[in-house]
Amino acid sequence: SKGDYRHFMLKEIHEQPAVIAAALEGRLGERSVLIESFGPDAESLFGEVRQIHLVACGTSYHAGMVARYWLERYAGVPVQVEVASEYRYRRVVVPEGTLLVTLSQSGETADTLAALRFAKGLGYLGSLAICNVPGSSLVRESDLTLMTQAGPEIGVASTKAFTSQLAALMLFTLALGRVRGAHADEQATLVEALRRLPHQVAEVLALDPAIEALSAAFAEKHHALFLGRGPHFPVALEGALKLKEISYIHAEAYPAGELKHGPLALVDGDMPVVAVAPNDALLDKLKSNLQEVRARGGELFVFADERVALEDGEGIRVLRLPHVEDALAPLLYTLPLQLLAYHVAVLKGTDVDQPRNLAKSVTVE
Ligand code: F6R
């Protein structure tokens, strides 16, 4: 049931502190991730991994795109990420020591399942499924599984399934890093940050009223642009997908550095631009991208770390998030974008939980 919530989507957004805690439950040791969480064969298999192919659809694909940054940065493993409907029809080259990772909330998405079956004959080390539904086809047919523990997701637009996938993918990154000799102190710092994560998720969700107040600026618009850099580019993609799906506003996401290579031509006073600005190494670069938008009269909405020197002003609204560990920022910066899409859809009066033309699980091709 929806309980006191108006929609399943809002209920599921607010379940995220508990869901993230469940995804981490029993999987964290003192200073590292418990590799056994991935099954008894995980340790020896992970030791052989030289490369990863990540395959998924939709929101799950965006989780995979975030994970690429993490796996390369914290586990030193090269990663390819691809949508399943492309991957399965390609002549895929599989270098020795490659692990296939599939990501799916339902475990029944036709293209993702077909990708796993297609991959069987290609010489992978093995397959890992990160999935939310126990006993699903994807889980049954994979060598290793990590369940995301998000519980049933009813809203068609995926929210808690995405953030619990990110939590699972960070566990995977740390487990792989550990086997491959990643720096012990760095591992311990990230494990500590993971322990604080459920609480931080709750802190960010408490910004809901402030995000609702921004939503009116979008309800009458026909287009929106989402910008991010590094692992926040896929966060921008996910924010744009949420807005499209439930509010039917055309939204696109770009890595902020690509702006001047084309999309800047679209920017005018009717084009709200949402930017994700955590306090990371790319901040100065992002700030100059924001200047480019302002100079064209674009209205900016910036989600920024409280320590970032950015002020509200003419054409720029800044919403401050508590300071968080850089590595986990993609998960936390997703939350305001979920809430923004939700409130815009409510203002527009769409069917939030059952958007037109979409099905919760795409079991046909
Ligand atoms: C978007 C959404 C879809 C799914 C996609 C894959 O909000 O929910 O894009 O993410 O259909 O579904 P799963 O994860 O079940 O394979």
mmCIF file of C-alpha atoms and ligand atoms in Angstrom:
data_model
loop_
_atom_site.group_PDB
_atom_site.id
_atom_site.type_symbol
_atom_site.label_atom_id
_atom_site.label_comp_id
_atom_site.label_asym_id
_atom_site.label_seq_id
_atom_site.Cartn_x
_atom_site.Cartn_y
_atom_site.Cartn_z
ATOM 1 C CA SER A 1 0.000 0.000 0.000
ATOM 2 C CA LYS A 2 1.014 3.624 -0.425
ATOM 3 C CA GLY A 3 0.533 4.322 3.282
ATOM 4 C CA ASP A 4 0.401 8.072 3.828
ATOM 5 C CA TYR A 5 1.992 8.822 0.476
ATOM 6 C CA ARG A 6 0.108 10.147 -2.510
ATOM 7 C CA HIS A 7 2.019 7.947 -4.944
ATOM 8 C CA PHE A 8 4.122 4.787 -4.815
ATOM 9 C CA MET A 9 6.956 6.742 -6.389
ATOM 10 C CA LEU A 10 7.095 9.189 -3.474
ATOM 11 C CA LYS A 11 6.889 6.344 -0.978
ATOM 12 C CA GLU A 12 9.720 4.528 -2.730
ATOM 13 C CA ILE A 13 11.849 7.683 -2.834
ATOM 14 C CA HIS A 14 11.462 8.034 0.914
ATOM 15 C CA GLU A 15 12.220 4.368 1.507
ATOM 16 C CA GLN A 16 15.764 4.912 0.264
ATOM 17 C CA PRO A 17 17.514 5.363 3.636
ATOM 18 C CA ALA A 18 16.168 1.960 4.727
ATOM 19 C CA VAL A 19 16.773 0.366 1.343
ATOM 20 C CA ILE A 20 20.408 1.488 1.228
ATOM 21 C CA ALA A 21 20.903 0.188 4.758
ATOM 22 C CA ALA A 22 19.459 -3.165 3.630
ATOM 23 C CA ALA A 23 21.760 -3.278 0.594
ATOM 24 C CA LEU A 24 24.778 -2.881 2.902
ATOM 25 C CA GLU A 25 23.513 -5.118 5.702
ATOM 26 C CA GLY A 26 25.931 -7.935 6.567
ATOM 27 C CA ARG A 27 28.280 -7.027 3.718
ATOM 28 C CA LEU A 28 30.692 -4.649 5.424
ATOM 29 C CA GLY A 29 33.637 -5.744 7.508
ATOM 30 C CA GLU A 30 35.634 -3.458 9.792
ATOM 31 C CA ARG A 31 37.750 -1.884 7.027
ATOM 32 C CA SER A 32 36.698 -3.698 3.866
ATOM 33 C CA VAL A 33 33.818 -5.358 2.061
ATOM 34 C CA LEU A 34 33.053 -9.021 2.797
ATOM 35 C CA ILE A 35 33.793 -10.758 -0.487
ATOM 36 C CA GLU A 36 31.732 -13.799 0.602
ATOM 37 C CA SER A 37 28.656 -11.597 -0.006
ATOM 38 C CA PHE A 38 29.100 -12.459 -3.688
ATOM 39 C CA GLY A 39 29.102 -16.220 -3.075
ATOM 40 C CA PRO A 40 31.742 -18.830 -2.235
ATOM 41 C CA ASP A 41 33.430 -18.688 -5.676
ATOM 42 C CA ALA A 42 33.733 -14.929 -5.784
ATOM 43 C CA GLU A 43 37.203 -14.510 -4.317
ATOM 44 C CA SER A 44 38.972 -16.794 -6.802
ATOM 45 C CA LEU A 45 36.934 -15.497 -9.738
ATOM 46 C CA PHE A 46 37.524 -11.833 -8.825
ATOM 47 C CA GLY A 47 41.255 -12.537 -8.657
ATOM 48 C CA GLU A 48 41.234 -13.355 -12.362
ATOM 49 C CA VAL A 49 39.274 -10.303 -13.530
ATOM 50 C CA ARG A 50 41.225 -8.055 -15.921
ATOM 51 C CA GLN A 51 38.310 -6.283 -17.534
ATOM 52 C CA ILE A 52 34.571 -5.837 -17.123
ATOM 53 C CA HIS A 53 31.674 -5.600 -19.558
ATOM 54 C CA LEU A 54 28.594 -4.081 -17.943
ATOM 55 C CA VAL A 55 25.273 -4.601 -19.714
ATOM 56 C CA ALA A 56 21.824 -3.225 -18.794
ATOM 57 C CA CYS A 57 18.867 -1.120 -19.978
ATOM 58 C CA GLY A 58 17.388 2.234 -18.975
ATOM 59 C CA THR A 59 17.962 3.320 -15.418
ATOM 60 C CA SER A 60 20.021 0.197 -14.721
ATOM 61 C CA TYR A 61 22.306 1.225 -17.596
ATOM 62 C CA HIS A 62 22.825 4.598 -15.914
ATOM 63 C CA ALA A 63 23.868 2.779 -12.722
ATOM 64 C CA GLY A 64 26.399 0.886 -14.826
ATOM 65 C CA MET A 65 27.736 4.152 -16.241
ATOM 66 C CA VAL A 66 28.351 5.484 -12.731
ATOM 67 C CA ALA A 67 30.035 2.208 -11.798
ATOM 68 C CA ARG A 68 32.509 2.553 -14.633
ATOM 69 C CA TYR A 69 34.015 5.602 -12.941
ATOM 70 C CA TRP A 70 34.176 3.767 -9.623
ATOM 71 C CA LEU A 71 35.635 0.519 -10.968
ATOM 72 C CA GLU A 72 38.344 2.317 -12.889
ATOM 73 C CA ARG A 73 39.163 4.730 -10.072
ATOM 74 C CA TYR A 74 39.024 2.408 -7.036
ATOM 75 C CA ALA A 75 39.639 -1.060 -8.486
ATOM 76 C CA GLY A 76 41.849 -0.184 -11.465
ATOM 77 C CA VAL A 77 39.830 -2.341 -13.862
ATOM 78 C CA PRO A 78 38.946 -1.184 -17.382
ATOM 79 C CA VAL A 79 35.187 -1.204 -17.973
ATOM 80 C CA GLN A 80 32.883 -1.092 -20.977
ATOM 81 C CA VAL A 81 29.234 -0.224 -20.406
ATOM 82 C CA GLU A 82 26.580 -0.875 -22.997
ATOM 83 C CA VAL A 83 22.814 -1.006 -23.391
ATOM 84 C CA ALA A 84 21.723 -4.608 -23.780
ATOM 85 C CA SER A 85 19.761 -4.036 -26.998
ATOM 86 C CA GLU A 86 22.954 -2.878 -28.729
ATOM 87 C CA TYR A 87 25.362 -5.298 -27.108
ATOM 88 C CA ARG A 88 23.467 -8.425 -28.101
ATOM 89 C CA TYR A 89 23.506 -7.629 -31.804
ATOM 90 C CA ARG A 90 27.164 -6.685 -32.037
ATOM 91 C CA ARG A 91 30.251 -8.729 -32.813
ATOM 92 C CA VAL A 92 31.547 -8.452 -29.248
ATOM 93 C CA VAL A 93 35.276 -9.000 -28.724
ATOM 94 C CA VAL A 94 35.993 -10.491 -25.307
ATOM 95 C CA PRO A 95 39.597 -10.176 -24.120
ATOM 96 C CA GLU A 96 40.883 -12.863 -21.762
ATOM 97 C CA GLY A 97 39.909 -12.312 -18.141
ATOM 98 C CA THR A 98 36.693 -10.398 -18.844
ATOM 99 C CA LEU A 99 33.791 -10.610 -16.403
ATOM 100 C CA LEU A 100 30.262 -9.946 -17.626
ATOM 101 C CA VAL A 101 28.114 -7.950 -15.206
ATOM 102 C CA THR A 102 24.406 -7.526 -15.863
ATOM 103 C CA LEU A 103 22.269 -5.058 -13.948
ATOM 104 C CA SER A 104 18.513 -5.309 -13.680
ATOM 105 C CA GLN A 105 15.856 -4.438 -11.151
ATOM 106 C CA SER A 106 13.408 -7.065 -12.396
ATOM 107 C CA GLY A 107 15.790 -9.708 -13.693
ATOM 108 C CA GLU A 108 13.298 -10.273 -16.513
ATOM 109 C CA THR A 109 14.147 -7.536 -19.010
ATOM 110 C CA ALA A 110 14.144 -9.321 -22.358
ATOM 111 C CA ASP A 111 17.193 -7.611 -23.862
ATOM 112 C CA THR A 112 19.334 -7.969 -20.730
ATOM 113 C CA LEU A 113 18.451 -11.636 -20.428
ATOM 114 C CA ALA A 114 19.150 -12.193 -24.118
ATOM 115 C CA ALA A 115 22.500 -10.428 -23.678
ATOM 116 C CA LEU A 116 23.450 -12.820 -20.882
ATOM 117 C CA ARG A 117 22.493 -15.832 -23.009
ATOM 118 C CA PHE A 118 24.326 -14.424 -26.035
ATOM 119 C CA ALA A 119 27.451 -13.899 -23.890
ATOM 120 C CA LYS A 120 27.611 -17.531 -22.771
ATOM 121 C CA GLY A 121 29.550 -18.704 -25.794
ATOM 122 C CA LEU A 122 31.950 -15.758 -25.951
ATOM 123 C CA GLY A 123 34.641 -16.849 -23.488
ATOM 124 C CA TYR A 124 33.858 -14.684 -20.448
ATOM 125 C CA LEU A 125 35.388 -15.626 -17.090
ATOM 126 C CA GLY A 126 31.849 -15.760 -15.771
ATOM 127 C CA SER A 127 28.794 -13.625 -15.129
ATOM 128 C CA LEU A 128 27.647 -11.570 -12.170
ATOM 129 C CA ALA A 129 24.032 -10.380 -11.932
ATOM 130 C CA ILE A 130 23.197 -7.407 -9.719
ATOM 131 C CA CYS A 131 19.469 -7.739 -9.377
ATOM 132 C CA ASN A 132 16.515 -6.945 -7.133
ATOM 133 C CA VAL A 133 14.263 -9.957 -7.682
ATOM 134 C CA PRO A 134 15.323 -13.268 -6.118
ATOM 135 C CA GLY A 135 14.647 -16.249 -8.325
ATOM 136 C CA SER A 136 14.326 -14.115 -11.463
ATOM 137 C CA SER A 137 15.604 -15.518 -14.768
ATOM 138 C CA LEU A 138 18.720 -13.327 -14.672
ATOM 139 C CA VAL A 139 19.605 -14.547 -11.176
ATOM 140 C CA ARG A 140 19.004 -18.197 -12.075
ATOM 141 C CA GLU A 141 21.188 -18.031 -15.165
ATOM 142 C CA SER A 142 24.183 -16.108 -13.770
ATOM 143 C CA ASP A 143 27.274 -17.583 -12.081
ATOM 144 C CA LEU A 144 27.347 -15.045 -9.252
ATOM 145 C CA THR A 145 24.615 -12.790 -7.925
ATOM 146 C CA LEU A 146 24.397 -9.823 -5.628
ATOM 147 C CA MET A 147 20.867 -8.976 -4.578
ATOM 148 C CA THR A 148 20.105 -5.290 -4.148
ATOM 149 C CA GLN A 149 17.459 -5.820 -1.411
ATOM 150 C CA ALA A 150 15.316 -2.830 -2.431
ATOM 151 C CA GLY A 151 12.015 -4.685 -1.971
ATOM 152 C CA PRO A 152 9.207 -4.549 -4.545
ATOM 153 C CA GLU A 153 9.211 -1.385 -6.662
ATOM 154 C CA ILE A 154 5.738 -0.467 -7.900
ATOM 155 C CA GLY A 155 6.266 2.958 -9.479
ATOM 156 C CA VAL A 156 7.196 2.460 -13.128
ATOM 157 C CA ALA A 157 9.890 5.130 -12.827
ATOM 158 C CA SER A 158 12.726 3.442 -11.001
ATOM 159 C CA THR A 159 14.047 5.227 -7.900
ATOM 160 C CA LYS A 160 15.070 3.033 -4.975
ATOM 161 C CA ALA A 161 16.109 0.258 -7.354
ATOM 162 C CA PHE A 162 18.662 2.637 -8.896
ATOM 163 C CA THR A 163 20.243 3.835 -5.659
ATOM 164 C CA SER A 164 20.382 0.310 -4.245
ATOM 165 C CA GLN A 165 22.138 -0.787 -7.448
ATOM 166 C CA LEU A 166 24.655 1.995 -6.869
ATOM 167 C CA ALA A 167 25.233 0.798 -3.305
ATOM 168 C CA ALA A 168 25.724 -2.761 -4.600
ATOM 169 C CA LEU A 169 28.067 -1.521 -7.321
ATOM 170 C CA MET A 170 30.190 0.296 -4.753
ATOM 171 C CA LEU A 171 30.384 -2.961 -2.752
ATOM 172 C CA PHE A 172 31.444 -4.746 -5.928
ATOM 173 C CA THR A 173 34.066 -2.078 -6.638
ATOM 174 C CA LEU A 174 35.516 -2.426 -3.155
ATOM 175 C CA ALA A 175 35.442 -6.226 -3.224
ATOM 176 C CA LEU A 176 37.252 -6.279 -6.541
ATOM 177 C CA GLY A 177 39.685 -3.611 -5.378
ATOM 178 C CA ARG A 178 40.456 -5.634 -2.287
ATOM 179 C CA VAL A 179 41.309 -8.762 -4.281
ATOM 180 C CA ARG A 180 43.442 -6.668 -6.608
ATOM 181 C CA GLY A 181 45.413 -5.068 -3.794
ATOM 182 C CA ALA A 182 43.776 -1.635 -3.569
ATOM 183 C CA HIS A 183 45.071 0.679 -0.868
ATOM 184 C CA ALA A 184 43.759 -0.511 2.527
ATOM 185 C CA ASP A 185 43.246 2.997 3.932
ATOM 186 C CA GLU A 186 41.270 4.082 0.909
ATOM 187 C CA GLN A 187 39.077 0.983 1.279
ATOM 188 C CA ALA A 188 38.535 1.714 4.968
ATOM 189 C CA THR A 189 37.571 5.334 4.244
ATOM 190 C CA LEU A 190 34.978 4.231 1.692
ATOM 191 C CA VAL A 191 33.577 1.539 3.994
ATOM 192 C CA GLU A 192 33.203 4.191 6.686
ATOM 193 C CA ALA A 193 31.453 6.484 4.201
ATOM 194 C CA LEU A 194 29.096 3.652 3.238
ATOM 195 C CA ARG A 195 28.162 3.222 6.885
ATOM 196 C CA ARG A 196 27.143 6.886 7.057
ATOM 197 C CA LEU A 197 25.276 6.694 3.770
ATOM 198 C CA PRO A 198 21.731 5.768 4.927
ATOM 199 C CA HIS A 199 21.774 8.743 7.293
ATOM 200 C CA GLN A 200 23.031 11.072 4.561
ATOM 201 C CA VAL A 201 20.335 9.835 2.191
ATOM 202 C CA ALA A 202 17.764 10.824 4.823
ATOM 203 C CA GLU A 203 19.415 14.251 5.212
ATOM 204 C CA VAL A 204 19.218 14.923 1.484
ATOM 205 C CA LEU A 205 15.596 13.736 1.265
ATOM 206 C CA ALA A 206 14.758 16.262 3.981
ATOM 207 C CA LEU A 207 15.366 18.958 1.327
ATOM 208 C CA ASP A 208 12.089 17.873 -0.286
ATOM 209 C CA PRO A 209 10.137 21.098 0.437
ATOM 210 C CA ALA A 210 12.907 23.218 -1.112
ATOM 211 C CA ILE A 211 12.936 21.005 -4.206
ATOM 212 C CA GLU A 212 9.156 21.119 -4.472
ATOM 213 C CA ALA A 213 9.453 24.914 -4.461
ATOM 214 C CA LEU A 214 11.687 24.731 -7.558
ATOM 215 C CA SER A 215 9.282 22.531 -9.475
ATOM 216 C CA ALA A 216 6.931 25.344 -10.560
ATOM 217 C CA ALA A 217 9.716 26.753 -12.737
ATOM 218 C CA PHE A 218 9.589 23.580 -14.869
ATOM 219 C CA ALA A 219 5.891 22.789 -15.095
ATOM 220 C CA GLU A 220 5.216 25.184 -18.013
ATOM 221 C CA LYS A 221 8.400 24.395 -19.889
ATOM 222 C CA HIS A 222 8.697 22.069 -22.875
ATOM 223 C CA HIS A 223 12.389 21.272 -22.641
ATOM 224 C CA ALA A 224 15.123 20.996 -20.031
ATOM 225 C CA LEU A 225 18.844 20.340 -20.105
ATOM 226 C CA PHE A 226 20.739 18.404 -17.417
ATOM 227 C CA LEU A 227 24.495 18.800 -17.000
ATOM 228 C CA GLY A 228 27.086 16.927 -15.000
ATOM 229 C CA ARG A 229 30.710 15.935 -15.300
ATOM 230 C CA GLY A 230 32.510 12.693 -14.471
ATOM 231 C CA PRO A 231 30.248 10.249 -12.605
ATOM 232 C CA HIS A 232 27.643 12.997 -12.420
ATOM 233 C CA PHE A 233 27.104 12.856 -16.160
ATOM 234 C CA PRO A 234 25.188 9.559 -15.747
ATOM 235 C CA VAL A 235 23.415 11.159 -12.773
ATOM 236 C CA ALA A 236 22.319 13.935 -15.154
ATOM 237 C CA LEU A 237 21.153 11.274 -17.649
ATOM 238 C CA GLU A 238 19.100 9.634 -14.926
ATOM 239 C CA GLY A 239 17.600 12.992 -13.853
ATOM 240 C CA ALA A 240 16.617 13.720 -17.454
ATOM 241 C CA LEU A 241 15.104 10.246 -17.878
ATOM 242 C CA LYS A 242 12.986 10.664 -14.726
ATOM 243 C CA LEU A 243 11.683 14.032 -15.926
ATOM 244 C CA LYS A 244 10.825 12.700 -19.408
ATOM 245 C CA GLU A 245 9.141 9.562 -18.138
ATOM 246 C CA ILE A 246 6.730 11.066 -15.666
ATOM 247 C CA SER A 247 6.292 14.737 -16.610
ATOM 248 C CA TYR A 248 6.564 14.268 -20.409
ATOM 249 C CA ILE A 249 8.905 17.250 -20.610
ATOM 250 C CA HIS A 250 11.608 16.704 -23.189
ATOM 251 C CA ALA A 251 14.851 16.518 -21.264
ATOM 252 C CA GLU A 252 18.379 15.805 -22.387
ATOM 253 C CA ALA A 253 21.576 15.319 -20.480
ATOM 254 C CA TYR A 254 25.072 16.243 -21.549
ATOM 255 C CA PRO A 255 28.495 15.989 -20.016
ATOM 256 C CA ALA A 256 28.927 19.681 -19.237
ATOM 257 C CA GLY A 257 32.096 19.930 -21.323
ATOM 258 C CA GLU A 258 30.133 19.034 -24.474
ATOM 259 C CA LEU A 259 27.863 22.060 -24.175
ATOM 260 C CA LYS A 260 29.819 24.288 -26.518
ATOM 261 C CA HIS A 261 30.047 21.517 -29.098
ATOM 262 C CA GLY A 262 26.374 21.876 -29.988
ATOM 263 C CA PRO A 263 23.663 21.964 -27.328
ATOM 264 C CA LEU A 264 24.545 25.526 -26.282
ATOM 265 C CA ALA A 265 22.649 26.602 -29.405
ATOM 266 C CA LEU A 266 19.422 25.501 -27.688
ATOM 267 C CA VAL A 267 19.906 27.589 -24.576
ATOM 268 C CA ASP A 268 17.632 30.601 -24.117
ATOM 269 C CA GLY A 269 15.240 31.904 -21.472
ATOM 270 C CA ASP A 270 12.814 29.035 -22.108
ATOM 271 C CA MET A 271 15.366 26.335 -21.452
ATOM 272 C CA PRO A 272 15.874 25.553 -17.775
ATOM 273 C CA VAL A 273 19.295 24.018 -17.184
ATOM 274 C CA VAL A 274 19.872 21.733 -14.213
ATOM 275 C CA ALA A 275 23.445 21.224 -13.088
ATOM 276 C CA VAL A 276 24.879 18.770 -10.600
ATOM 277 C CA ALA A 277 27.786 20.448 -8.840
ATOM 278 C CA PRO A 278 29.329 18.389 -6.063
ATOM 279 C CA ASN A 279 32.493 19.664 -4.536
ATOM 280 C CA ASP A 280 34.827 17.557 -6.643
ATOM 281 C CA ALA A 281 37.874 18.001 -8.814
ATOM 282 C CA LEU A 282 35.802 19.072 -11.823
ATOM 283 C CA LEU A 283 34.001 21.900 -10.077
ATOM 284 C CA ASP A 284 35.949 24.786 -11.608
ATOM 285 C CA LYS A 285 35.391 23.342 -15.051
ATOM 286 C CA LEU A 286 31.674 22.999 -14.360
ATOM 287 C CA LYS A 287 31.481 26.589 -13.121
ATOM 288 C CA SER A 288 32.795 27.902 -16.389
ATOM 289 C CA ASN A 289 30.222 25.742 -18.217
ATOM 290 C CA LEU A 290 27.522 27.409 -16.079
ATOM 291 C CA GLN A 291 28.846 30.831 -17.119
ATOM 292 C CA GLU A 292 28.306 29.821 -20.737
ATOM 293 C CA VAL A 293 24.658 29.067 -19.959
ATOM 294 C CA ARG A 294 24.128 32.318 -18.042
ATOM 295 C CA ALA A 295 25.627 34.330 -20.872
ATOM 296 C CA ARG A 296 22.857 32.979 -23.182
ATOM 297 C CA GLY A 297 20.057 33.861 -20.767
ATOM 298 C CA GLY A 298 19.497 30.243 -19.669
ATOM 299 C CA GLU A 299 17.851 29.798 -16.297
ATOM 300 C CA LEU A 300 20.095 27.693 -14.051
ATOM 301 C CA PHE A 301 19.194 25.320 -11.248
ATOM 302 C CA VAL A 302 22.281 24.090 -9.485
ATOM 303 C CA PHE A 303 22.474 21.285 -6.957
ATOM 304 C CA ALA A 304 25.689 22.018 -5.118
ATOM 305 C CA ASP A 305 27.744 21.027 -2.121
ATOM 306 C CA GLU A 306 27.214 23.417 0.801
ATOM 307 C CA ARG A 307 30.935 24.240 0.669
ATOM 308 C CA VAL A 308 30.831 25.378 -2.945
ATOM 309 C CA ALA A 309 31.086 29.145 -3.431
ATOM 310 C CA LEU A 310 28.043 29.686 -5.650
ATOM 311 C CA GLU A 311 25.353 32.205 -4.844
ATOM 312 C CA ASP A 312 21.728 32.589 -5.840
ATOM 313 C CA GLY A 313 21.391 35.434 -8.278
ATOM 314 C CA GLU A 314 19.686 36.669 -11.414
ATOM 315 C CA GLY A 315 18.837 33.508 -13.369
ATOM 316 C CA ILE A 316 20.590 31.129 -10.999
ATOM 317 C CA ARG A 317 19.040 29.182 -8.132
ATOM 318 C CA VAL A 318 21.358 27.133 -5.945
ATOM 319 C CA LEU A 319 20.122 24.273 -3.820
ATOM 320 C CA ARG A 320 22.670 23.204 -1.230
ATOM 321 C CA LEU A 321 23.352 19.609 -0.266
ATOM 322 C CA PRO A 322 25.280 18.559 2.834
ATOM 323 C CA HIS A 323 28.962 17.866 2.210
ATOM 324 C CA VAL A 324 29.492 14.206 1.287
ATOM 325 C CA GLU A 325 32.330 11.853 0.442
ATOM 326 C CA ASP A 326 33.171 12.449 -3.247
ATOM 327 C CA ALA A 327 32.876 8.782 -4.132
ATOM 328 C CA LEU A 328 29.273 8.529 -2.943
ATOM 329 C CA ALA A 329 28.085 11.864 -4.322
ATOM 330 C CA PRO A 330 26.502 10.286 -7.456
ATOM 331 C CA LEU A 331 24.069 8.354 -5.279
ATOM 332 C CA LEU A 332 23.192 11.354 -3.134
ATOM 333 C CA TYR A 333 22.857 13.836 -6.021
ATOM 334 C CA THR A 334 20.374 11.513 -7.718
ATOM 335 C CA LEU A 335 17.867 12.072 -4.907
ATOM 336 C CA PRO A 336 16.993 15.732 -5.572
ATOM 337 C CA LEU A 337 16.576 14.925 -9.265
ATOM 338 C CA GLN A 338 14.076 12.162 -8.425
ATOM 339 C CA LEU A 339 12.151 14.578 -6.221
ATOM 340 C CA LEU A 340 12.246 17.324 -8.832
ATOM 341 C CA ALA A 341 10.786 15.040 -11.512
ATOM 342 C CA TYR A 342 8.161 13.838 -9.067
ATOM 343 C CA HIS A 343 6.952 17.319 -8.099
ATOM 344 C CA VAL A 344 6.929 18.584 -11.682
ATOM 345 C CA ALA A 345 4.804 15.563 -12.694
ATOM 346 C CA VAL A 346 2.386 16.173 -9.810
ATOM 347 C CA LEU A 347 2.029 19.820 -10.868
ATOM 348 C CA LYS A 348 1.339 18.702 -14.427
ATOM 349 C CA GLY A 349 -1.214 16.185 -13.200
ATOM 350 C CA THR A 350 0.222 13.156 -14.993
ATOM 351 C CA ASP A 351 -0.238 9.581 -13.851
ATOM 352 C CA VAL A 352 2.982 9.469 -11.847
ATOM 353 C CA ASP A 353 3.053 5.757 -11.014
ATOM 354 C CA GLN A 354 1.835 4.582 -14.420
ATOM 355 C CA PRO A 355 3.248 6.908 -17.073
ATOM 356 C CA ARG A 356 1.722 6.579 -20.530
ATOM 357 C CA ASN A 357 3.221 4.030 -22.948
ATOM 358 C CA LEU A 358 5.529 2.449 -20.363
ATOM 359 C CA ALA A 359 5.585 -0.923 -18.602
ATOM 360 C CA LYS A 360 7.366 -1.714 -15.358
ATOM 361 C CA SER A 361 9.183 -4.672 -16.787
ATOM 362 C CA VAL A 362 9.999 -4.860 -20.484
ATOM 363 C CA THR A 363 9.767 -8.592 -21.113
ATOM 364 C CA VAL A 364 9.261 -8.255 -24.864
ATOM 365 C CA GLU A 365 11.827 -7.009 -27.351
HETATM 366 C C1 F6R B 1 13.198 3.909 -15.864
HETATM 367 C C2 F6R B 1 13.046 2.469 -15.802
HETATM 368 C C3 F6R B 1 13.532 1.639 -16.942
HETATM 369 C C4 F6R B 1 14.214 0.363 -16.425
HETATM 370 C C5 F6R B 1 14.600 -0.544 -17.598
HETATM 371 C C6 F6R B 1 15.368 -1.770 -17.117
HETATM 372 O O1 F6R B 1 12.697 4.549 -14.740
HETATM 373 O O2 F6R B 1 12.552 1.958 -14.827
HETATM 374 O O3 F6R B 1 14.387 2.364 -17.768
HETATM 375 O O4 F6R B 1 15.344 0.736 -15.688
HETATM 376 O O5 F6R B 1 13.441 -0.962 -18.269
HETATM 377 O O6 F6R B 1 14.643 -2.518 -16.198
HETATM 378 P P1 F6R B 1 15.336 -3.572 -15.277
HETATM 379 O O7 F6R B 1 16.235 -2.841 -14.344
HETATM 380 O O8 F6R B 1 14.203 -4.283 -14.569
HETATM 381 O O9 F6R B 1 16.104 -4.501 -16.166
#
